[in-house]
C-alpha positions as YAML, in Angstrom:
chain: A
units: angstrom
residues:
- id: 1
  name: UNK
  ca: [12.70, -15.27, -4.64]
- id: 2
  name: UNK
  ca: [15.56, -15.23, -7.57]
- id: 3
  name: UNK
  ca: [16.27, -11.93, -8.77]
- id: 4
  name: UNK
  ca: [15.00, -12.90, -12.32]
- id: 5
  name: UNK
  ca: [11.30, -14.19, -10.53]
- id: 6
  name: UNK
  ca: [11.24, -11.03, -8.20]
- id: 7
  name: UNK
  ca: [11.64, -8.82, -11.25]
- id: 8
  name: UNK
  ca: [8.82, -10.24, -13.24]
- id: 9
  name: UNK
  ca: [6.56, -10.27, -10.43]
- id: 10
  name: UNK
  ca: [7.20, -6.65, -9.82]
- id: 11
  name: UNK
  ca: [6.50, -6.33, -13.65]
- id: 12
  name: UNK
  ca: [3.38, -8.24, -13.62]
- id: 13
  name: UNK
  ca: [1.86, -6.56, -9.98]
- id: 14
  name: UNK
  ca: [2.88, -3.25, -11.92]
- id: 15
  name: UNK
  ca: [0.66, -3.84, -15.03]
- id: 16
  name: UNK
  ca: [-1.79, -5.63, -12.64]
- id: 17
  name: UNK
  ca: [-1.94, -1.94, -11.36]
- id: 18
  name: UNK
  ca: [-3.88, -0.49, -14.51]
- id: 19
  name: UNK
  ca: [-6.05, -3.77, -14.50]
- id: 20
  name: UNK
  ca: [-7.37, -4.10, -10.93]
- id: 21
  name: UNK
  ca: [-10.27, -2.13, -12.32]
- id: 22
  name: UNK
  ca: [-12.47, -4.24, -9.14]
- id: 23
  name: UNK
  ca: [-10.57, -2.39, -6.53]
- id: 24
  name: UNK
  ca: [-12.05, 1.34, -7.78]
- id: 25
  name: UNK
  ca: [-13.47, 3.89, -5.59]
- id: 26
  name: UNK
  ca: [-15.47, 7.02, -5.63]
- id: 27
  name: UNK
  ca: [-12.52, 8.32, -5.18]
- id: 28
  name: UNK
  ca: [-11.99, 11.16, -3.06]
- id: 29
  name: UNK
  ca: [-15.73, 11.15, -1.63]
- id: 30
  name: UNK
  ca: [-15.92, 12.15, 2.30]
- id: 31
  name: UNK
  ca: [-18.63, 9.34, 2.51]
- id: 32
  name: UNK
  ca: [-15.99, 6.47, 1.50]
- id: 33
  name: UNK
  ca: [-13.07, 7.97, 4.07]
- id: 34
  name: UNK
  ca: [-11.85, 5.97, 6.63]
- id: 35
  name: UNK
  ca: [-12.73, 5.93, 10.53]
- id: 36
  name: UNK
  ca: [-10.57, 7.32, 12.95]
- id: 37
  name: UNK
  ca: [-8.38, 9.26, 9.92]
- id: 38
  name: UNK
  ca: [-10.66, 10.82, 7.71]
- id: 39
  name: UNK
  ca: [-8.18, 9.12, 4.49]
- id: 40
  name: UNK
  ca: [-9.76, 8.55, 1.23]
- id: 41
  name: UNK
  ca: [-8.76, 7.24, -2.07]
- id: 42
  name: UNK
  ca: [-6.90, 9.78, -3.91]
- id: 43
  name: UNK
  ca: [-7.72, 10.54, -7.25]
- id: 44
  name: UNK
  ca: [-5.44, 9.34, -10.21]
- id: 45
  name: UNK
  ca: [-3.57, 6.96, -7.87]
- id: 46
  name: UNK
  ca: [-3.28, 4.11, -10.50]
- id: 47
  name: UNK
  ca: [-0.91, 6.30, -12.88]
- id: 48
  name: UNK
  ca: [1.26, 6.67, -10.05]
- id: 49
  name: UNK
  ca: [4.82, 5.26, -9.82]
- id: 50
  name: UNK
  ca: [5.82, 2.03, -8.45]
- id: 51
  name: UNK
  ca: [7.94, 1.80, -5.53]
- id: 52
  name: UNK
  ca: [8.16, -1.87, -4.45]
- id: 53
  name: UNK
  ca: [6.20, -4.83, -4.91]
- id: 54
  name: UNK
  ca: [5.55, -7.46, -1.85]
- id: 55
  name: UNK
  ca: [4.04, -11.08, -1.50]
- id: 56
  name: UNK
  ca: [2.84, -11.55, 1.70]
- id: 57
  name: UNK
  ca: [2.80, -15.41, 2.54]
- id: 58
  name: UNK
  ca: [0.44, -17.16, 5.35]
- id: 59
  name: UNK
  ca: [-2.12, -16.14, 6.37]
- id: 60
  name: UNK
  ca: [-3.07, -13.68, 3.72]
- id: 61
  name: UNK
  ca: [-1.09, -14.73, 0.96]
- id: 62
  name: UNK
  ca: [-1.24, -11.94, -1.41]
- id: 63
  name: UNK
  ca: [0.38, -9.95, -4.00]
- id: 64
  name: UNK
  ca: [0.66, -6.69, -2.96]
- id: 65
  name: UNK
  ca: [2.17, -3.50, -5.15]
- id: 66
  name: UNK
  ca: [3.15, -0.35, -3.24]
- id: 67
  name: UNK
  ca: [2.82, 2.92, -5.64]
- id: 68
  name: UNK
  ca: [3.24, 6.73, -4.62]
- id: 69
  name: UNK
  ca: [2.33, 10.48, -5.46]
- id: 70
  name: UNK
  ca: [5.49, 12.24, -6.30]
- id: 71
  name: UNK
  ca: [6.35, 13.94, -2.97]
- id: 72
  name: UNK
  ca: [6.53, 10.19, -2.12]
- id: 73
  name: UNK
  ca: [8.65, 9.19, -4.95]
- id: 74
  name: UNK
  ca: [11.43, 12.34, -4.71]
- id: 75
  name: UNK
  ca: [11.38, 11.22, -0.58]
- id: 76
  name: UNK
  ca: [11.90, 7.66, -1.83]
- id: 77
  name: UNK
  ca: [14.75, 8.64, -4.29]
- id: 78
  name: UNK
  ca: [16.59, 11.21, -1.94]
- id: 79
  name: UNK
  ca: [16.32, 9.01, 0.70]
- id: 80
  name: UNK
  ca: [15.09, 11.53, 2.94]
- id: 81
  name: UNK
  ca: [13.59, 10.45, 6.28]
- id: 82
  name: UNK
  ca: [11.18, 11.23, 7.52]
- id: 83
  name: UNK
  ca: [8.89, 11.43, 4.78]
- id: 84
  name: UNK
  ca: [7.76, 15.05, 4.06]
- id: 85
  name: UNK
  ca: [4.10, 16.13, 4.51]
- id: 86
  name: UNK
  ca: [1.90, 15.22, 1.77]
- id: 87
  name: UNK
  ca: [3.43, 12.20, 0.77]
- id: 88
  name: UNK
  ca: [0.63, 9.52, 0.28]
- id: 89
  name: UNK
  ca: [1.44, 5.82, -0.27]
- id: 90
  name: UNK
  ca: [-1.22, 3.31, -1.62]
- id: 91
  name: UNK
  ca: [-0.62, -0.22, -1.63]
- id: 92
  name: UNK
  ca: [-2.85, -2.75, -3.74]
- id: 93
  name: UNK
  ca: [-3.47, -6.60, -2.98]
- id: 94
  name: UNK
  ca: [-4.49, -9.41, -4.42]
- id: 95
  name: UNK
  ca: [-4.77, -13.15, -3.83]
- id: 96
  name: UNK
  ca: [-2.33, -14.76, -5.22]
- id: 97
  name: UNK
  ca: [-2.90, -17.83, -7.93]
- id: 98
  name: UNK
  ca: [-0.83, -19.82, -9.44]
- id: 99
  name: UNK
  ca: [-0.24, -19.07, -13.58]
- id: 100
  name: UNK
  ca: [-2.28, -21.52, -15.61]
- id: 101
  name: UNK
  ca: [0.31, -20.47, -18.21]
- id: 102
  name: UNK
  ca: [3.56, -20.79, -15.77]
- id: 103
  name: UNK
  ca: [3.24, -23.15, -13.33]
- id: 104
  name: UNK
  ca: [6.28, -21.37, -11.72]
- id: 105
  name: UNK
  ca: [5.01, -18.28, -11.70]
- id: 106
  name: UNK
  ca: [2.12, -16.49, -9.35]
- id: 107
  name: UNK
  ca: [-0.54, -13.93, -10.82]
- id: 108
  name: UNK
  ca: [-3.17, -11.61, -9.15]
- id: 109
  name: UNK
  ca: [-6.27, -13.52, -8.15]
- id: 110
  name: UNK
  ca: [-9.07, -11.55, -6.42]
- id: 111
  name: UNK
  ca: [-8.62, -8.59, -5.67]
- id: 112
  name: UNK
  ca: [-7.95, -7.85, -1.30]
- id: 113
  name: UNK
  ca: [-7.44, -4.40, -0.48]
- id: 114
  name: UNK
  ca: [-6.26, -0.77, -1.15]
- id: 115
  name: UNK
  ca: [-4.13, 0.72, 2.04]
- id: 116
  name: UNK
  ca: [-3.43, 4.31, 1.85]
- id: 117
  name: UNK
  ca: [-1.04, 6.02, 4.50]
- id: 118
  name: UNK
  ca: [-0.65, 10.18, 4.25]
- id: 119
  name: UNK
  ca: [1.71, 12.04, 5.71]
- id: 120
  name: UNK
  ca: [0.34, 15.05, 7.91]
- id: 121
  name: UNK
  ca: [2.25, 15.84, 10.88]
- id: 122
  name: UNK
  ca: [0.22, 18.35, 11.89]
- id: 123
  name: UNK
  ca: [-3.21, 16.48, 11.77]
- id: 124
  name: UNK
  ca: [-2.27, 13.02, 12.35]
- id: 125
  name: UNK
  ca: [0.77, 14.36, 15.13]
- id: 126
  name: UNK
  ca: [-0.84, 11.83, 17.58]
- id: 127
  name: UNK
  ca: [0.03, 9.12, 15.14]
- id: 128
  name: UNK
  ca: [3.75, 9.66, 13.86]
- id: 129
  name: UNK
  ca: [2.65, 12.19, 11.19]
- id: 130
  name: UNK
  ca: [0.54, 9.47, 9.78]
- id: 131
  name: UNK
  ca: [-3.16, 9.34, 8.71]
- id: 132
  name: UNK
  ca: [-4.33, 5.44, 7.94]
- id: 133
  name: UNK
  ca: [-7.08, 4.29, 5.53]
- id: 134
  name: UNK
  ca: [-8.34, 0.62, 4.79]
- id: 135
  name: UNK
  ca: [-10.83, -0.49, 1.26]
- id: 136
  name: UNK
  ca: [-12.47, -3.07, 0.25]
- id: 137
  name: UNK
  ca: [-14.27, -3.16, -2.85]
- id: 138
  name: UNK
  ca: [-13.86, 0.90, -2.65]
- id: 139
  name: UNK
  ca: [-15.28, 1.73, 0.96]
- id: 140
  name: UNK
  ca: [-13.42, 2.03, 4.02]
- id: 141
  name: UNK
  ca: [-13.05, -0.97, 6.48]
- id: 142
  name: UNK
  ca: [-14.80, -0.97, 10.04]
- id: 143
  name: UNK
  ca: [-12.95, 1.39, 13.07]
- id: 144
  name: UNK
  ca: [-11.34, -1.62, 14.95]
- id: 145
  name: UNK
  ca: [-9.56, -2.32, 12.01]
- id: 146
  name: UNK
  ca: [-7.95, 0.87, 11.76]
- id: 147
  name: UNK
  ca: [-7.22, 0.68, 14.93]
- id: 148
  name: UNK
  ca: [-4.62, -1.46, 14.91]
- id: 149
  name: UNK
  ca: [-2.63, 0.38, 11.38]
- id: 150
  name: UNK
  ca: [-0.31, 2.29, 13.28]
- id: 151
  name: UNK
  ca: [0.29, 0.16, 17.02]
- id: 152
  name: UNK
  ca: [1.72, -2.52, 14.17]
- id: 153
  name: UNK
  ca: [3.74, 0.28, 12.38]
- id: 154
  name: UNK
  ca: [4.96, 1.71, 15.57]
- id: 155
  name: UNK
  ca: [6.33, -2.00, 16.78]
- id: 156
  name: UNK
  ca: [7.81, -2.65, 13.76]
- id: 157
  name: UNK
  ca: [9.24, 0.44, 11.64]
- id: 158
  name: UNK
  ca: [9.09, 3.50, 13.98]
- id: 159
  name: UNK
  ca: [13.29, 4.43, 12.80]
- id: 160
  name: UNK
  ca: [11.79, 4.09, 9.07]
- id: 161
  name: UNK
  ca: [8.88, 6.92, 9.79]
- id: 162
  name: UNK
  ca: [6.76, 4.01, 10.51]
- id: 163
  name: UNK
  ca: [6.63, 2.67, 6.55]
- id: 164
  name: UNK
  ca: [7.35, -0.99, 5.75]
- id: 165
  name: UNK
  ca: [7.62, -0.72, 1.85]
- id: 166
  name: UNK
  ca: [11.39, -0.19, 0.93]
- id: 167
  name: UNK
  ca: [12.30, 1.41, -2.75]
- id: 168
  name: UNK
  ca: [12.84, -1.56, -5.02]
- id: 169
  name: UNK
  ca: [15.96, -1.14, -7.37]
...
């Protein structure tokens, strides 16, 4: 993707953000927390910053936007690995359409998911410090599911503290 594209698609999944109003949760309600972890939705998570944005092609093909609570953010701007305790990321996704507008161009569709990762090292110690959660239309996905958040982390990004998303300049 050109630099000019990747830059208004980060701009667009950003604003997207504030209008994925289909994607909200009781948020912060122990009866919508995921199996195995015990994550919910954290409260005000939709004013938080952006870190990256992603499109992730077959077989999901979605937009996705990575944003993070500020512990997150300073760890993302210091570059400090790993990522202290209590940083929580929360990544949104949506299909992605094609712009009726810009044929060029790709725009949230339905919404997918919200993936939340926390950072306890004491509670989730069995797990790289990490606690997993998985939504869909605001409740938690089944336990098989999260199952299989951090044997894919640990194959892939254990040197990065087992997170994929990379600041975006």
């Amino acid at each position: 993707m050109k630099p000019a594209r990747l830059a208004l698609f980060g701009a667009a999944l950003a604003s997207s953000v504030v209008a994925a109003v289909a994607l909200a949760a009781p948020e912060g309600s122990p009866d919508n927390a995921s199996p195995i972890y015990g994550v919910t939705i954290p409260e005000g998570y939709r004013q938080w910053p952006f870190i990256a944005p992603a499109h992730e092609t077959d077989p999901l093909n979605e937009l996705r936007v990575v944003v993070g609570n500020p512990t997150a953010i300073k760890a993302y701007q210091d570059g400090t690995l790993p990522f202290p305790d209590g940083t929580i990321l929360v990544k949104l996704a949506w299909k992605h359409v094609q712009s009726t507008e810009f044929e060029p161009a790709y725009v949230p569709g339905a919404a997918t998911t919200v993936q939340v990762m926390v950072k306890d090292s004491k509670r989730y110690a069995d797990t790289g410090g990490w606690g997993f959660g998985r939504f869909i239309d605001g409740k938690p996905v089944d336990q098989a599911q999260h199952e299989t958040c951090f044997a894919c982390h640990e194959a892939r990004v254990k040197d990065h503290d087992y997170v994929f998303t990379r600041f975006a300049p």
